[in-house]
mmCIF file of C-alpha atoms in Angstrom:
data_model
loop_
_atom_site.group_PDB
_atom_site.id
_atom_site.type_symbol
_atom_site.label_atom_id
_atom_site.label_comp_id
_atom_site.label_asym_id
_atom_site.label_seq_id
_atom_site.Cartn_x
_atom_site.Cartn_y
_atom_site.Cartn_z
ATOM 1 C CA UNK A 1 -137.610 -160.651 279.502
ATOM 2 C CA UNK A 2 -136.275 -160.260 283.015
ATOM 3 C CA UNK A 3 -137.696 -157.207 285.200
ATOM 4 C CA UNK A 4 -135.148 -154.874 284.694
ATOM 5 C CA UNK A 5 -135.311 -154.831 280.726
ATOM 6 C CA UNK A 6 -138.935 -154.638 281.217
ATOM 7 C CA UNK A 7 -138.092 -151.283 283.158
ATOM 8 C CA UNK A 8 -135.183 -150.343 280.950
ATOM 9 C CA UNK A 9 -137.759 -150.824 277.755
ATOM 10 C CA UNK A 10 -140.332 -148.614 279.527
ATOM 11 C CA UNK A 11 -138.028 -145.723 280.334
ATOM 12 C CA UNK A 12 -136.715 -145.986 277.070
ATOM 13 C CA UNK A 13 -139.831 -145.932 275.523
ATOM 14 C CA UNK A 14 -141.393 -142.944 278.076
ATOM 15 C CA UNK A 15 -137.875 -140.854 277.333
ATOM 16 C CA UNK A 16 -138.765 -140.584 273.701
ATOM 17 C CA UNK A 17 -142.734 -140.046 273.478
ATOM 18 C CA UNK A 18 -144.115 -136.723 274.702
ATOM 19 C CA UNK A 19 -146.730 -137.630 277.817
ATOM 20 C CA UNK A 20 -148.365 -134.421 277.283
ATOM 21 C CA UNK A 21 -149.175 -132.144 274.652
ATOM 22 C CA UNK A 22 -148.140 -128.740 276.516
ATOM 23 C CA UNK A 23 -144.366 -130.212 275.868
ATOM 24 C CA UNK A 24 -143.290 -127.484 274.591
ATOM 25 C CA UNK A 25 -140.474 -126.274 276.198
ATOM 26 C CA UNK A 26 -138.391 -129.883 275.732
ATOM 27 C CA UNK A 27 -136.664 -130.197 272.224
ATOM 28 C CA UNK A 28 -135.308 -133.296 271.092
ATOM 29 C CA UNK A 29 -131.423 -132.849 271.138
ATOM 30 C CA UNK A 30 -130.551 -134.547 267.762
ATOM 31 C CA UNK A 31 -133.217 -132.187 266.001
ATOM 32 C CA UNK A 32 -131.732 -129.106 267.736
ATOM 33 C CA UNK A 33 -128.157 -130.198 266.821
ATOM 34 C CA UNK A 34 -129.531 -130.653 263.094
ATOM 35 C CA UNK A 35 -131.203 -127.005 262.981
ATOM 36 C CA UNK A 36 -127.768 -125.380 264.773
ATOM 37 C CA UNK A 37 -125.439 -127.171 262.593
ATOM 38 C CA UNK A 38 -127.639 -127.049 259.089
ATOM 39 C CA UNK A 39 -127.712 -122.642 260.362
ATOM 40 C CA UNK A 40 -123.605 -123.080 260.828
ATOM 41 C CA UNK A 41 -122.693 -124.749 257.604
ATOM 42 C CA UNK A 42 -125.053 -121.678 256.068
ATOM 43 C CA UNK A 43 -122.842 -118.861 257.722
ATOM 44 C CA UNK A 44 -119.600 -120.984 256.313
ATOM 45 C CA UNK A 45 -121.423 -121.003 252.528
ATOM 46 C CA UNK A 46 -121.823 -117.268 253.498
ATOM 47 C CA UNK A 47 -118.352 -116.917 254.626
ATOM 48 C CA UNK A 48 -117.323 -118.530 251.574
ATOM 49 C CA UNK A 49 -119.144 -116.226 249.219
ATOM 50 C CA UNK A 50 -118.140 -113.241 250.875
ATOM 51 C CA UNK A 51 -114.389 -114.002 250.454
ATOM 52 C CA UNK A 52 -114.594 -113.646 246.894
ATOM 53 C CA UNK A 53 -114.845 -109.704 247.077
ATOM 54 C CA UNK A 54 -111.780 -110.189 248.568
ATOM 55 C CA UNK A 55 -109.779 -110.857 245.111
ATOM 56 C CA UNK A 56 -110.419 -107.154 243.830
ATOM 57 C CA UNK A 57 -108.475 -105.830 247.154
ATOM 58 C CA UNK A 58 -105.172 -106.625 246.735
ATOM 59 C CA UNK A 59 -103.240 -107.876 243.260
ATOM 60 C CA UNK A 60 -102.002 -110.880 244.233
ATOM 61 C CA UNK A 61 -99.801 -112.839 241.063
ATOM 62 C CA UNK A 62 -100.975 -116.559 240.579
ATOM 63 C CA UNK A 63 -98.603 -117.709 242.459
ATOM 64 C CA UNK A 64 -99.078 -115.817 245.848
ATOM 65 C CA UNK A 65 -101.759 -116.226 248.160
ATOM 66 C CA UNK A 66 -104.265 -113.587 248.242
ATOM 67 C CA UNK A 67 -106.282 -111.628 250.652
ATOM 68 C CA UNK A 68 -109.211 -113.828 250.818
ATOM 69 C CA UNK A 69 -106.764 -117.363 250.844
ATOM 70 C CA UNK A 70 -107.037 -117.454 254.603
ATOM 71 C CA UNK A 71 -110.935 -116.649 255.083
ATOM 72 C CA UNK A 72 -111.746 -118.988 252.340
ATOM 73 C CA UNK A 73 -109.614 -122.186 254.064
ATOM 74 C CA UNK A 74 -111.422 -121.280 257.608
ATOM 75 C CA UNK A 75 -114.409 -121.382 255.315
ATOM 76 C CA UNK A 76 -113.891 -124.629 254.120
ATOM 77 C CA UNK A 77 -112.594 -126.473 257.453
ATOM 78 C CA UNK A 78 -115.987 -124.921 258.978
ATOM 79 C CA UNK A 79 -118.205 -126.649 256.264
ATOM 80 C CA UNK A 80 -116.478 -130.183 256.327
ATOM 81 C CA UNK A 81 -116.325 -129.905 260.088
ATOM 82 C CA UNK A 82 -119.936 -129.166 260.476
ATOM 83 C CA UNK A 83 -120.980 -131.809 257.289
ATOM 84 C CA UNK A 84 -118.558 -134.251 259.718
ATOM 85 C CA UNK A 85 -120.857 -133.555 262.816
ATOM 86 C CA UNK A 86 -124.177 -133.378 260.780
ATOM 87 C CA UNK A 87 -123.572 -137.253 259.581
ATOM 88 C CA UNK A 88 -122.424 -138.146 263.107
ATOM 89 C CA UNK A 89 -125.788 -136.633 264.625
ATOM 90 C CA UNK A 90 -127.661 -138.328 261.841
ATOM 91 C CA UNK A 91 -125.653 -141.723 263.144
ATOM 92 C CA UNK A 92 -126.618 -141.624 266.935
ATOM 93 C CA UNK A 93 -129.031 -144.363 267.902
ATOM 94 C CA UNK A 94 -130.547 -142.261 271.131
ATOM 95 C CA UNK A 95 -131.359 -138.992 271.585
ATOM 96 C CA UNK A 96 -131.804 -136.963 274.737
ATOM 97 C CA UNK A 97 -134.649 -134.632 275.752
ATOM 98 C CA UNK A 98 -133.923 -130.874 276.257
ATOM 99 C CA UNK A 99 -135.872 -129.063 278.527
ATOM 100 C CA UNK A 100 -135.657 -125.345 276.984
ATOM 101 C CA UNK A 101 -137.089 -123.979 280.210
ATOM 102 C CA UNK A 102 -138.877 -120.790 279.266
ATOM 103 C CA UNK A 103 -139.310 -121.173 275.625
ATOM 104 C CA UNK A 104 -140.616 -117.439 275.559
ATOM 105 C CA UNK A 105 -137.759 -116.227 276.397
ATOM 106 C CA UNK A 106 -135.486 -118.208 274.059
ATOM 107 C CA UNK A 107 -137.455 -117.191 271.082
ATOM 108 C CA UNK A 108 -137.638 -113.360 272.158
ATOM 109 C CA UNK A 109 -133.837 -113.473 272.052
ATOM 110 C CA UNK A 110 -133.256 -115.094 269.053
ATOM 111 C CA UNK A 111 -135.588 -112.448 267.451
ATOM 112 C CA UNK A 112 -134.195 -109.201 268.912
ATOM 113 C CA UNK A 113 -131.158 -109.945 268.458
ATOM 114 C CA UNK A 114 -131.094 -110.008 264.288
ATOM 115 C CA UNK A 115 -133.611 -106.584 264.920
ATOM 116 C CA UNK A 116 -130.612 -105.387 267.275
ATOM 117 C CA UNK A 117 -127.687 -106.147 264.842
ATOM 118 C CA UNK A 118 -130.022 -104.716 261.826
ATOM 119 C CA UNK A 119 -130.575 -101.375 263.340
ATOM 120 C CA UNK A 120 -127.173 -101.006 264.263
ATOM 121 C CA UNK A 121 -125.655 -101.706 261.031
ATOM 122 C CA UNK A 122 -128.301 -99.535 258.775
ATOM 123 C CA UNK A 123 -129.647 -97.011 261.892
ATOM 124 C CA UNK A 124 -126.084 -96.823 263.942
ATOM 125 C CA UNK A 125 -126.069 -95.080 267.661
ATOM 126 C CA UNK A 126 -124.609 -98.412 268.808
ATOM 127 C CA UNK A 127 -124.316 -97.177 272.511
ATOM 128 C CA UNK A 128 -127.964 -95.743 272.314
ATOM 129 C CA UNK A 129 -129.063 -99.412 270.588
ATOM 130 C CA UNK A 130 -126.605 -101.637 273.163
ATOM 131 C CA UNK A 131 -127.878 -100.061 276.161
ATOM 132 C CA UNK A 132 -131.499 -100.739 275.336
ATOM 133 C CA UNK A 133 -131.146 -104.158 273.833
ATOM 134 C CA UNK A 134 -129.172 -105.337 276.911
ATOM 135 C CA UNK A 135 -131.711 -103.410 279.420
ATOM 136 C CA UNK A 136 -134.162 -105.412 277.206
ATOM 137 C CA UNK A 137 -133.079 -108.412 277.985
ATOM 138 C CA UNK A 138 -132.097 -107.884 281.528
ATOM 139 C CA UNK A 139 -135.455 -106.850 282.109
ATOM 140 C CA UNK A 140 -136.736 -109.760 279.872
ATOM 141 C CA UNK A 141 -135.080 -112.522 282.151
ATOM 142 C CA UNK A 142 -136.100 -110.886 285.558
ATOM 143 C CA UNK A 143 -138.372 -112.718 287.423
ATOM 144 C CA UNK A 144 -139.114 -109.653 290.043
ATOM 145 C CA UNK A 145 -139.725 -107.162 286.762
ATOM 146 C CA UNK A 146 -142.063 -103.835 288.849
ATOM 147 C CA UNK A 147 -139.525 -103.577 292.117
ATOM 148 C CA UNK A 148 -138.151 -99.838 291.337
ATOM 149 C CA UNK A 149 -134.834 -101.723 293.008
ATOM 150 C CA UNK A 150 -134.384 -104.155 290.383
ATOM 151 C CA UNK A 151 -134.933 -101.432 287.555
ATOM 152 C CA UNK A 152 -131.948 -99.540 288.988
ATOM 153 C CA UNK A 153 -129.983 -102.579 289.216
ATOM 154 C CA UNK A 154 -130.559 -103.044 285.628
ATOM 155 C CA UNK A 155 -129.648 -99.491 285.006
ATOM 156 C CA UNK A 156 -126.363 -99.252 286.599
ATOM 157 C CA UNK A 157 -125.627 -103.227 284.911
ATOM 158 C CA UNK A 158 -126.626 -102.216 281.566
ATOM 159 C CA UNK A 159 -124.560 -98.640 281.910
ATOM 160 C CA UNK A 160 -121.472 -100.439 283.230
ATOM 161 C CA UNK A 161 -121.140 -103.103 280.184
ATOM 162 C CA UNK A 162 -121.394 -100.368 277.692
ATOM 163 C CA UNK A 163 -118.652 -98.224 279.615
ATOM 164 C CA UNK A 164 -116.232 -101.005 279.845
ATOM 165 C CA UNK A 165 -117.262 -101.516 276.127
ATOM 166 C CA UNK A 166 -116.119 -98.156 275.178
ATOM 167 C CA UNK A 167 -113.220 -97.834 277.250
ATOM 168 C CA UNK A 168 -111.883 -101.330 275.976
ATOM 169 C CA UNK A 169 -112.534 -100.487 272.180
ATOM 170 C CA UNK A 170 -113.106 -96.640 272.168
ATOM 171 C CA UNK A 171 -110.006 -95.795 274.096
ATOM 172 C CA UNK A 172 -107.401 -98.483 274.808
ATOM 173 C CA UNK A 173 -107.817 -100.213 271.219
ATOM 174 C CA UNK A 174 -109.344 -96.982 269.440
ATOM 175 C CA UNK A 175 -112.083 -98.637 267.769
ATOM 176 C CA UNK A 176 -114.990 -96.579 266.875
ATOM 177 C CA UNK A 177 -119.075 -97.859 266.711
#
C-alpha cells in the first residue's frame, strides 16, 4: 500500500466508527433513509386502507372507475416507489454521517407535532392551537429565548402566519378550521 490508500483507508475507516460516545447528534444516513422510508411506505399501506371506505360513496357499475380508483393508484405508485428506494438504500456500499445538530430540538418537534395535529382534530380551536404550536416552536429554536424583544418578534411572526392562513383559506378559498 502506497501513502495515500493508507490515508484513504484511515478516513474511511474514522468516517464510519463513532470517536466518541457523546455522538449523538450524527445519524448514519442509510439508517435514517431506512426509518423515513419504512414510516412512508406505512402512510401508503394507510392510504391504501383508507380508500376502501371510499366504495360505499358513490355507486360506481363494474365497469367505471370509482371514487377511491385514483387514491388507491397514488397508493400503490407510493409503495413500489418507496420499496424501489428501500432496496436501493439497502444496495449502497458507503454511507455518510449526519450531523443532526441539536438533537433536542429535532425530537421536541417530531413529538409536538402528532400532540398538535391530535388536539386539533379531537379538541378543534385550530387558530387558538396554530398560534401556540408555532409560538412553541419559534420560541423552541431561539437561541436569545428571555430578551422581551425577541418575544414580541415571535408574537407579531406567529400572529401574521395565522392571518395570512385565514385570509388565504377562510376568505379567498372559504375553507373553514
Amino acid at each position: 500500500m502506497d501513502t495515500e490508500e493508507v490515508v484513504s483507508y484511515n478516513f474511511r475507516i474514522s468516517k464510519s466508527i463513532p470517536q466518541t460516545k457523546n455522538e449523538v447528534s450524527i445519524l448514519n444516513s442509510k439508517v435514517l433513509s431506512l426509518v423515513l422510508l419504512l414510516g412512508t411506505g406505512l402512510v401508503g399501506v394507510i392510504y391504501y386502507l383508507s380508500t376502501n371506505s371510499l366504495k360505499s360513496l358513490t355507486s360506481a357499475s363494474p365497469g367505471e372507475m370509482g371514487a377511491g380508483y385514483f387514491p388507491r393508484l397514488l397508493a400503490v405508485i407510493l409503495i413500489a416507489l418507496t420499496i424501489l428506494s428501500i432496496i436501493q438504500t439497502l444496495l449502497e456500499k458507503e454511507s455518510e454521517k449526519i450531523d443532526l445538530g441539536n438533537w433536542k430540538m429535532v425530537v421536541a418537534t417530531i413529538i409536538l407535532t402528532p400532540i398538535y395535529i391530535f388536539l386539533w382534530v379531537y379538541v378543534g380551536y385550530f387558530y387558538i392551537l396554530t398560534f401556540i404550536f408555532l409560538f412553541g416552536l419559534i420560541y423552541l429554536y431561539q437561541e436569545d429565548r428571555k430578551s422581551k424583544k425577541m418575544l414580541i418578534i415571535n408574537v407579531i411572526t406567529t400572529s401574521s402566519v395565522l392571518v395570512a392562513i385565514y385570509v388565504f383559506f377562510g376568505v379567498l378559498l372559504e375553507i373553514t378550521f
